[in-house]
Coordinates of C-alpha atoms in Angstrom, one line a residue:
M231 CA 36.5 -3.3 -56.3
T232 CA 38.5 -0.3 -55.1
A233 CA 41.4 -1.0 -52.7
R234 CA 39.5 1.0 -50.1
R235 CA 36.4 -1.1 -50.3
I236 CA 38.6 -4.3 -50.3
I237 CA 40.5 -3.2 -47.0
W238 CA 37.1 -2.2 -45.3
T239 CA 35.5 -5.6 -46.2
W240 CA 38.5 -7.3 -44.7
T241 CA 38.4 -5.4 -41.4
V242 CA 34.7 -6.1 -40.8
F243 CA 35.3 -9.9 -41.6
L244 CA 38.3 -9.9 -39.1
A245 CA 36.4 -8.0 -36.4
V246 CA 33.4 -10.4 -36.5
V247 CA 35.7 -13.3 -36.6
A248 CA 37.5 -12.0 -33.5
C249 CA 34.3 -11.3 -31.6
V250 CA 32.8 -14.9 -32.5
G251 CA 36.1 -16.4 -31.8
G252 CA 36.5 -14.5 -28.5
T253 CA 32.9 -15.4 -27.5
I254 CA 33.6 -19.1 -28.1
G255 CA 36.8 -19.0 -26.5
Y256 CA 35.5 -17.1 -23.4
G257 CA 32.6 -19.6 -23.2
T258 CA 34.7 -22.6 -23.8
Y259 CA 37.2 -21.7 -21.3
H260 CA 34.8 -20.9 -18.4
R261 CA 32.9 -24.2 -19.0
S262 CA 36.2 -26.1 -18.6
D263 CA 36.9 -28.4 -15.9
L264 CA 40.4 -26.8 -15.7
Y265 CA 38.6 -23.4 -14.8
R266 CA 36.3 -24.9 -12.3
L267 CA 39.0 -27.0 -10.7
Q268 CA 40.9 -23.6 -10.5
L269 CA 37.9 -21.6 -9.1
E270 CA 37.1 -24.3 -6.3
Q271 CA 40.8 -24.0 -5.2
E272 CA 40.5 -20.0 -4.9
L273 CA 37.2 -20.5 -3.2
T274 CA 38.5 -22.9 -0.6
A275 CA 41.7 -20.8 0.1
F276 CA 39.4 -17.9 0.4
F277 CA 37.2 -19.3 2.9
G278 CA 39.4 -21.9 4.6
L279 CA 36.9 -24.5 4.2
P280 CA 36.3 -27.2 1.5
V281 CA 34.4 -25.9 -1.6
D282 CA 32.9 -27.6 -4.5
V283 CA 31.7 -26.1 -7.7
G284 CA 29.3 -28.3 -9.8
A285 CA 29.6 -26.2 -12.9
V286 CA 30.6 -22.8 -14.2
R287 CA 29.0 -21.0 -17.2
P288 CA 29.2 -17.6 -18.7
H289 CA 26.0 -15.7 -18.0
S290 CA 27.0 -12.7 -20.0
F291 CA 30.1 -11.0 -21.0
T292 CA 30.5 -9.6 -17.5
T293 CA 28.7 -12.5 -15.4
R294 CA 29.6 -16.0 -14.4
S295 CA 27.0 -18.7 -13.2
L296 CA 27.8 -21.2 -10.8
S297 CA 25.8 -24.2 -10.1
G298 CA 26.0 -26.6 -7.3
L299 CA 28.1 -24.4 -4.9
A300 CA 28.6 -26.3 -1.8
V301 CA 31.0 -25.3 1.3
W302 CA 31.9 -28.0 3.9
L303 CA 33.4 -28.3 7.4
P304 CA 36.9 -29.5 7.3
D305 CA 37.0 -33.2 6.6
R306 CA 34.1 -32.7 5.2
R307 CA 32.2 -33.8 8.4
D308 CA 29.0 -31.7 7.5
R309 CA 27.8 -29.4 4.6
V310 CA 27.6 -25.9 5.6
F311 CA 26.3 -24.1 2.6
Y312 CA 24.7 -25.1 -0.6
A313 CA 23.3 -23.1 -3.3
P314 CA 21.9 -24.4 -6.7
S315 CA 22.5 -20.9 -8.5
V316 CA 24.9 -18.0 -7.9
L317 CA 25.4 -15.4 -10.3
W318 CA 28.9 -13.4 -9.8
G319 CA 29.3 -10.4 -12.0
R320 CA 29.6 -6.5 -12.6
H321 CA 27.3 -4.4 -10.7
P322 CA 24.8 -2.9 -13.0
E323 CA 24.7 0.4 -11.3
G324 CA 28.2 1.0 -10.8
E325 CA 31.7 -0.2 -9.9
G326 CA 32.4 -3.6 -8.3
S327 CA 30.8 -6.8 -8.4
R328 CA 27.4 -8.1 -7.4
I329 CA 26.8 -11.5 -6.2
E330 CA 23.1 -13.2 -6.6
V331 CA 22.3 -16.2 -4.5
R332 CA 19.0 -18.0 -5.0
G333 CA 17.6 -21.0 -3.1
A334 CA 20.7 -21.3 -0.8
E335 CA 20.6 -23.4 2.5
W336 CA 23.0 -22.5 5.4
T337 CA 23.2 -25.0 8.2
I338 CA 24.8 -23.9 11.5
G339 CA 25.4 -26.8 13.9
S340 CA 24.7 -30.5 14.1
E341 CA 25.9 -33.4 16.0
A342 CA 28.8 -33.5 13.5
W343 CA 30.2 -30.0 14.6
Y344 CA 32.8 -29.3 17.1
P345 CA 32.6 -26.4 19.5
D346 CA 35.0 -24.2 17.4
D347 CA 33.1 -25.0 14.2
Y348 CA 30.5 -22.1 15.0
T349 CA 33.1 -19.4 15.2
R350 CA 35.0 -21.0 12.2
V351 CA 32.0 -21.0 10.1
L352 CA 31.1 -17.5 10.8
R353 CA 34.6 -16.1 10.1
A354 CA 34.7 -18.2 7.0
S355 CA 31.3 -16.2 6.0
L356 CA 32.1 -12.7 7.0
Q357 CA 35.7 -12.0 8.1
H358 CA 37.2 -11.4 4.7
D359 CA 38.4 -8.2 2.9
F360 CA 35.5 -8.2 0.2
R361 CA 37.3 -5.3 -1.4
Q362 CA 40.0 -7.9 -2.6
Y363 CA 37.1 -9.1 -5.2
N364 CA 35.6 -5.5 -5.2
V365 CA 32.5 -7.2 -4.0
R366 CA 29.7 -4.3 -3.5
E367 CA 26.5 -6.2 -3.1
V368 CA 25.3 -9.8 -1.9
H369 CA 21.6 -10.4 -2.9
L370 CA 19.8 -13.2 -1.3
A371 CA 16.5 -14.8 -2.5
D372 CA 14.3 -17.7 -1.6
S373 CA 16.9 -19.1 0.9
R374 CA 16.9 -21.0 4.1
I375 CA 18.9 -20.9 7.1
I376 CA 19.0 -23.9 9.8
W377 CA 20.4 -23.8 13.3
P378 CA 19.7 -27.3 14.8
R379 CA 20.9 -26.7 18.5
T380 CA 20.2 -29.3 21.4
D381 CA 18.3 -26.9 23.5
F382 CA 16.5 -25.3 20.6
R383 CA 16.0 -25.5 16.7
L384 CA 15.6 -22.4 14.7
T385 CA 14.5 -22.7 10.9
I386 CA 14.1 -19.7 9.0
D387 CA 12.9 -20.0 5.5
D388 CA 12.1 -17.5 2.6
V389 CA 15.0 -15.2 3.3
A390 CA 15.8 -12.5 1.0
G391 CA 17.3 -9.2 0.9
A392 CA 20.9 -7.8 0.6
V393 CA 24.4 -7.2 2.2
R394 CA 26.1 -3.8 1.0
F395 CA 29.5 -3.2 1.4
H396 CA 30.9 0.4 1.8
D397 CA 34.5 1.8 0.7
D398 CA 36.0 1.0 4.0
G399 CA 35.2 -2.8 3.8
T400 CA 32.3 -2.7 6.5
G401 CA 28.9 -3.9 5.6
Q402 CA 25.3 -3.5 6.2
A403 CA 22.8 -6.5 5.9
T404 CA 19.1 -5.8 5.5
L405 CA 17.1 -9.4 5.2
T406 CA 13.4 -10.2 5.7
C407 CA 12.0 -13.9 6.3
T408 CA 8.5 -14.9 6.5
V409 CA 8.7 -18.4 7.7
L410 CA 10.1 -19.2 11.2
N411 CA 10.4 -23.1 12.3
G412 CA 7.9 -24.0 9.6
R413 CA 5.3 -21.4 10.3
P414 CA 4.5 -18.5 8.3
A415 CA 4.6 -15.1 10.1
N416 CA 1.7 -12.6 9.5
E417 CA 4.2 -10.1 8.7
P418 CA 7.9 -10.4 7.5
I419 CA 10.6 -10.5 10.1
R420 CA 13.3 -7.9 9.4
I421 CA 17.0 -8.8 10.0
D422 CA 19.5 -5.9 10.2
A423 CA 23.3 -6.5 11.0
R424 CA 26.4 -4.4 10.8
L425 CA 29.6 -6.3 9.5
D426 CA 33.2 -5.3 10.1
P427 CA 35.1 -8.3 8.6
A428 CA 38.6 -6.6 9.6
A429 CA 37.5 -6.3 13.5
E430 CA 37.9 -9.0 16.0
E431 CA 34.2 -8.6 16.7
F432 CA 33.4 -9.0 13.1
L433 CA 29.7 -9.1 13.4
P434 CA 29.2 -6.2 16.0
E435 CA 25.4 -6.0 15.7
V436 CA 22.3 -8.1 14.5
R437 CA 18.7 -6.9 15.1
L438 CA 15.6 -8.7 14.5
T439 CA 12.4 -6.7 14.3
V440 CA 9.8 -9.4 15.0
P441 CA 5.9 -8.9 14.5
P442 CA 3.2 -10.5 16.7
L443 CA 4.8 -14.1 16.7
P444 CA 3.6 -17.1 18.9
L445 CA 6.0 -18.2 21.5
P446 CA 6.0 -22.0 20.4
T447 CA 7.2 -20.6 16.9
L448 CA 10.5 -19.6 18.7
G449 CA 11.3 -23.4 19.8
L450 CA 12.3 -22.4 23.2
D451 CA 11.1 -25.9 24.9
G452 CA 14.7 -27.3 25.1
L453 CA 16.3 -24.0 26.3
L454 CA 13.6 -23.5 29.0
T455 CA 13.3 -27.5 29.9
S456 CA 9.6 -27.1 29.6
R457 CA 6.8 -27.1 26.7
V458 CA 5.7 -23.5 26.0
T459 CA 2.3 -23.6 24.4
Q460 CA 1.1 -20.3 24.8
G461 CA 1.8 -16.4 24.4
S462 CA 3.2 -14.1 21.8
F463 CA 6.3 -11.6 21.4
A464 CA 6.6 -8.6 19.4
G465 CA 9.4 -6.3 19.2
R466 CA 13.0 -6.3 18.7
I467 CA 15.8 -8.5 19.5
T468 CA 19.5 -7.2 19.3
F469 CA 22.9 -9.2 19.6
R470 CA 26.0 -7.5 20.0
Q471 CA 29.7 -8.8 20.0
L472 CA 31.8 -6.9 22.4
A473 CA 35.4 -7.0 23.4
G474 CA 34.5 -8.6 26.8
E475 CA 31.0 -10.0 26.7
D476 CA 28.2 -10.7 24.3
E477 CA 24.9 -8.7 24.8
L478 CA 21.4 -9.7 24.1
Q479 CA 19.0 -6.9 24.3
L480 CA 15.4 -7.3 24.2
A481 CA 12.4 -4.5 23.9
G482 CA 8.8 -5.2 22.8
R483 CA 5.5 -6.8 24.1
L484 CA 4.9 -10.1 25.6
A485 CA 1.3 -11.1 25.8
D486 CA -0.7 -14.1 27.2
I487 CA 2.3 -15.8 28.8
R488 CA 1.8 -18.6 31.1
L489 CA 4.3 -18.1 33.9
E490 CA 4.3 -21.9 34.8
E491 CA 5.6 -22.9 31.7
L492 CA 8.5 -20.4 31.9
T493 CA 9.2 -21.0 35.6
A494 CA 9.3 -24.8 35.6
R495 CA 12.9 -25.2 36.1
L496 CA 13.3 -22.7 39.1
P497 CA 14.1 -23.9 42.5
G498 CA 11.1 -24.6 44.7
G499 CA 9.0 -25.4 41.4
A500 CA 6.7 -23.4 39.1
V501 CA 4.4 -20.6 39.8
S502 CA 1.1 -20.3 37.8
A503 CA 0.0 -17.1 36.4
R504 CA -0.8 -15.3 33.2
V505 CA 1.3 -12.4 32.3
D506 CA 1.3 -9.6 29.9
L507 CA 4.5 -7.4 30.0
D508 CA 5.7 -4.3 28.1
V509 CA 9.5 -4.8 28.1
H510 CA 11.1 -1.3 27.9
E511 CA 14.5 -3.2 28.1
A512 CA 15.9 -6.5 28.9
L513 CA 19.8 -6.7 28.7
V514 CA 21.3 -10.0 29.1
R515 CA 25.4 -9.6 29.3
G516 CA 27.5 -12.9 29.6
R517 CA 24.5 -15.1 29.8
K518 CA 23.5 -13.2 32.9
L519 CA 20.8 -10.4 33.5
A520 CA 22.0 -7.0 33.7
L521 CA 18.9 -5.2 33.3
F522 CA 15.3 -5.7 33.3
D523 CA 12.9 -2.7 32.8
F524 CA 9.2 -3.3 32.3
R525 CA 5.6 -2.7 33.3
G526 CA 2.5 -5.0 32.7
D527 CA -0.1 -7.1 34.4
V528 CA -0.2 -10.5 36.2
Y529 CA -3.7 -12.4 36.3
D530 CA -4.6 -15.4 38.1
L531 CA -1.5 -15.5 40.1
D532 CA -1.2 -18.7 42.4
V533 CA -0.2 -17.3 45.8
D534 CA -0.3 -20.8 47.4
A535 CA 2.7 -21.6 45.2
L536 CA 4.7 -18.7 46.6
L537 CA 3.5 -19.1 50.2
A538 CA 4.4 -23.0 50.1
Q539 CA 7.9 -22.1 49.0
Q540 CA 8.2 -19.9 52.3
G541 CA 6.9 -22.8 54.5
M542 CA 3.6 -20.7 54.8
P543 CA 0.1 -22.4 55.1
Q544 CA -2.1 -22.7 51.8
V545 CA -4.7 -20.2 52.0
G546 CA -6.4 -20.5 48.5
G547 CA -7.7 -17.3 46.3
R548 CA -6.2 -15.9 43.2
A549 CA -4.5 -12.7 42.7
K550 CA -3.8 -10.1 40.3
L551 CA -1.2 -7.7 40.1
H552 CA -0.8 -4.3 37.9
L553 CA 3.0 -3.3 37.6
H554 CA 3.3 0.3 37.2
G555 CA 6.9 0.1 36.6
G556 CA 9.8 -2.2 37.8
R557 CA 13.6 -2.3 37.2
V558 CA 15.6 -5.3 38.0
S559 CA 19.5 -5.5 37.9
A560 CA 22.0 -7.8 39.0
Q561 CA 22.0 -6.0 42.4
G562 CA 18.1 -7.1 42.7
I563 CA 14.9 -4.9 42.6
E564 CA 15.6 -1.6 42.0
V565 CA 12.5 -0.1 41.8
L566 CA 9.0 -1.9 41.8
T567 CA 5.7 -0.1 42.0
A568 CA 2.4 -2.1 42.0
S569 CA -1.2 -2.4 42.9
G570 CA -3.7 -5.3 42.6
E571 CA -5.9 -7.6 44.9
W572 CA -6.2 -11.2 46.3
L573 CA -9.6 -12.3 46.7
G574 CA -11.1 -15.5 48.0
A575 CA -8.6 -16.7 50.5
S576 CA -9.6 -18.9 53.4
L577 CA -10.4 -16.9 56.6
P578 CA -9.7 -19.7 59.0
V579 CA -6.3 -20.2 57.6
V580 CA -5.5 -16.5 57.7
S581 CA -6.8 -15.9 61.3
Q582 CA -4.7 -18.8 62.3
A583 CA -1.5 -17.4 60.9
L584 CA -2.2 -13.7 62.1
L585 CA -4.2 -14.4 65.3
G586 CA -3.8 -18.0 66.3
E587 CA -7.4 -18.6 66.3
P588 CA -8.4 -20.8 63.4
S589 CA -12.3 -20.6 64.2
L590 CA -13.2 -17.7 62.3
P591 CA -15.1 -19.0 59.3
G592 CA -15.3 -17.0 55.9
R593 CA -13.4 -15.5 53.2
F594 CA -10.4 -13.1 53.3
D595 CA -9.6 -10.4 50.6
L596 CA -6.8 -8.1 50.3
R597 CA -6.6 -5.2 48.3
I598 CA -3.3 -3.4 47.5
H599 CA -4.0 0.2 46.7
S600 CA -0.2 0.8 46.4
L601 CA 2.9 -1.0 47.0
A602 CA 6.5 0.1 46.4
V603 CA 9.9 -1.5 46.8
Q604 CA 13.1 0.2 46.4
D605 CA 16.7 -1.2 46.7
N606 CA 15.2 -4.7 47.7
E607 CA 13.4 -3.1 50.5
L608 CA 9.6 -2.5 51.1
T609 CA 9.4 1.3 51.1
S610 CA 5.6 1.9 51.4
A611 CA 2.4 0.0 51.3
D612 CA -1.4 0.9 51.2
L613 CA -3.4 -2.1 52.1
E614 CA -6.9 -3.0 52.7
L615 CA -7.7 -6.2 54.6
T616 CA -11.6 -7.4 54.5
A617 CA -13.1 -10.5 56.2
M618 CA -16.8 -11.6 55.6
P619 CA -18.9 -14.4 56.7
P620 CA -19.2 -17.5 54.6
G621 CA -22.3 -17.3 51.9
S622 CA -23.6 -20.6 53.6
G623 CA -24.5 -19.1 57.2
P624 CA -23.5 -16.5 59.6
G625 CA -20.0 -16.0 60.9
V626 CA -19.0 -16.0 64.7
I627 CA -16.1 -14.6 66.6
P628 CA -15.4 -16.3 70.2
R629 CA -16.3 -13.7 73.0
S630 CA -12.7 -14.2 74.3
L631 CA -10.7 -13.5 71.0
L632 CA -13.1 -10.3 70.7
M633 CA -12.3 -9.0 74.2
E634 CA -8.6 -9.7 73.5
A635 CA -8.6 -7.3 70.4
L636 CA -10.5 -4.9 72.5
D637 CA -8.2 -4.8 75.3
R638 CA -5.3 -4.2 72.8
L639 CA -7.0 -1.1 71.5
N640 CA -7.8 0.1 75.1
V641 CA -11.5 -0.4 74.4
A642 CA -13.6 -1.2 77.5
L643 CA -16.6 -3.3 77.1
P644 CA -18.2 -5.5 79.9
A645 CA -18.0 -9.1 78.8
S646 CA -21.3 -9.9 80.3
L647 CA -22.7 -7.9 77.3
L648 CA -21.5 -10.4 74.8
P649 CA -22.6 -13.7 74.3
E650 CA -20.1 -16.6 74.0
Q651 CA -20.3 -16.5 70.1
V652 CA -20.4 -13.1 68.7
E653 CA -21.8 -13.0 65.1
Y654 CA -19.9 -10.6 62.8
V655 CA -21.1 -9.0 59.9
H656 CA -17.9 -7.4 58.5
A657 CA -14.2 -7.2 59.7
G658 CA -11.8 -4.5 57.9
A659 CA -8.8 -2.6 58.4
R660 CA -6.5 -0.1 56.4
I661 CA -2.8 -1.1 56.7
L662 CA -0.6 1.7 55.8
A663 CA 3.2 0.9 56.2
D664 CA 6.5 2.7 55.6
R665 CA 10.2 1.9 56.3
E666 CA 9.5 2.5 59.8
Q667 CA 6.1 1.6 61.0
I668 CA 2.8 0.2 60.4
R669 CA -0.4 1.9 61.0
V670 CA -3.5 0.1 61.4
L671 CA -6.8 1.9 60.9
A672 CA -10.4 1.0 61.1
G673 CA -11.8 -0.2 57.7
K674 CA -15.2 0.9 56.1
G675 CA -17.8 -1.2 57.5
P676 CA -21.7 -1.5 56.5
A677 CA -22.6 0.6 59.7
G678 CA -19.8 2.9 59.5
P679 CA -15.9 3.0 60.2
A680 CA -15.0 0.0 62.4
L681 CA -12.4 -2.8 62.5
V682 CA -15.3 -5.4 63.2
T683 CA -19.2 -4.9 62.7
V684 CA -21.0 -7.3 65.0
R685 CA -24.6 -8.2 65.1
L686 CA -26.1 -7.7 68.6
W687 CA -29.8 -7.7 69.6
G688 CA -30.7 -7.7 66.0
R689 CA -28.7 -4.6 65.0
D690 CA -25.2 -3.9 63.2
M691 CA -22.8 -2.5 65.6
P692 CA -19.5 -0.9 64.6
L693 CA -16.7 -1.6 67.1
M694 CA -13.2 0.1 67.1
G695 CA -14.1 2.8 64.6
N696 CA -11.4 5.1 65.9
A697 CA -8.8 2.4 66.0
H698 CA -5.3 3.8 65.2
L699 CA -2.8 1.1 66.2
T700 CA 1.0 1.6 65.5
L701 CA 3.2 -1.5 65.0
D702 CA 6.7 -2.2 64.5
V703 CA 7.7 -2.8 60.7
A704 CA 10.2 -5.8 61.5
P705 CA 7.5 -8.7 61.6
L706 CA 6.0 -7.7 58.3
R707 CA 9.6 -7.5 56.6
Q708 CA 10.2 -10.9 57.9
R709 CA 7.2 -12.1 56.0
I710 CA 7.7 -9.7 53.0
D711 CA 11.3 -10.0 52.3
P712 CA 11.3 -13.9 51.2
L713 CA 8.4 -13.0 49.0
L714 CA 10.4 -10.2 47.2
E715 CA 13.5 -12.5 47.0
R716 CA 11.2 -15.1 45.4
L717 CA 9.9 -12.2 43.0
R718 CA 13.4 -11.2 42.3
T719 CA 14.3 -14.7 41.2
L720 CA 11.3 -14.9 39.0
L721 CA 12.2 -11.8 37.2
G722 CA 16.1 -12.2 37.3
D723 CA 16.3 -15.7 36.4

């Protein structure tokens, strides 16, 4: 054997021994309790919270596997984070490190938490210079987030996605989840967040894109102090940390909402209705409504509930409104335009309230062709009032009441031509209101324009077909303004 071959043989042998020995040494060291305890100390110092590491094993030459990783509150009052498996190694597509977390569980809040623990945990999770460890990506899979508050409980399962850090240390999180409070979603819920670990507002923005989701899934019963059983929401929910006050912004579709479930805690009691709303923007700043821009529909509105809160009589009937557009701010109702109808009210109660005469039998309908409010003030209204006899028999008007109405309109009619009780077929008026005055015009009766259509000598006779009465708007405002204030409270609270 030549000297060259001997040298070559020994070189190969030493290289193999070095590789095997290095591998054995690498694996032995990273499996040792000494290394595990050292890593626990480093992570505890890094997060500022107690950290346990069950075991450390080399996964490859460039990746370490941590099992049983747990993070605790101070004094180990409650566990904040647990992951059965964490891989920490070199990023396969470039420089830096990549962390893969599978099956993790975060718990944010419990009876063991103190008020400042929430901020402490968020800072421990996010407010670090991840460039110190050259972390470029954190991948999550099959994870869970639990937020057990006293007013609501939020549990998010099947969380997956990644947090990517840029050269300047900021990051962008893109996550999804498919199970919320134990209920599977038809489509994934997307979570996008911006991270700035070096800033005081280290989590400047978090945005949730939510598919159509039943409201009971959100677990709002405690927050609303009432049970929410119906309705759905689809859209975007954005949370922003600002230097002054935090912001919560919402935009999307609220469908089949039971208004009585959401208004149970308001002064005066709940108002029953079913609501569909397209929310262009709802902005809450510092836990107070700053802006609510919307359009939508209100069905089966219980008008009596609103009237009772103003000390007005119960008249029955149900109303529906089409809200063409509305904008509410901290200053009140900036803009509101609507149309709708209120059908089936009690004519005896309405006539008592309007005329002081309760003896008019029948039903009363109100159709709102248009209604506009600006800066908390009624600016215009186009209303149609209709009264009809009861279905069980004819309706009658006392002659004295009819003569009084004719006299107010300067219509002369000999009282001797009318019986003591005059049968009416239809009564109607068109009400046009603006900021200054109210105009009362004759409605459309079965025999032509008339404020009242009566039946005399077997024929339908229209009376006061050319009526044009002008009234002061102040009495109407005295009735409308409390209702507008109540509406502002419903929208603003």
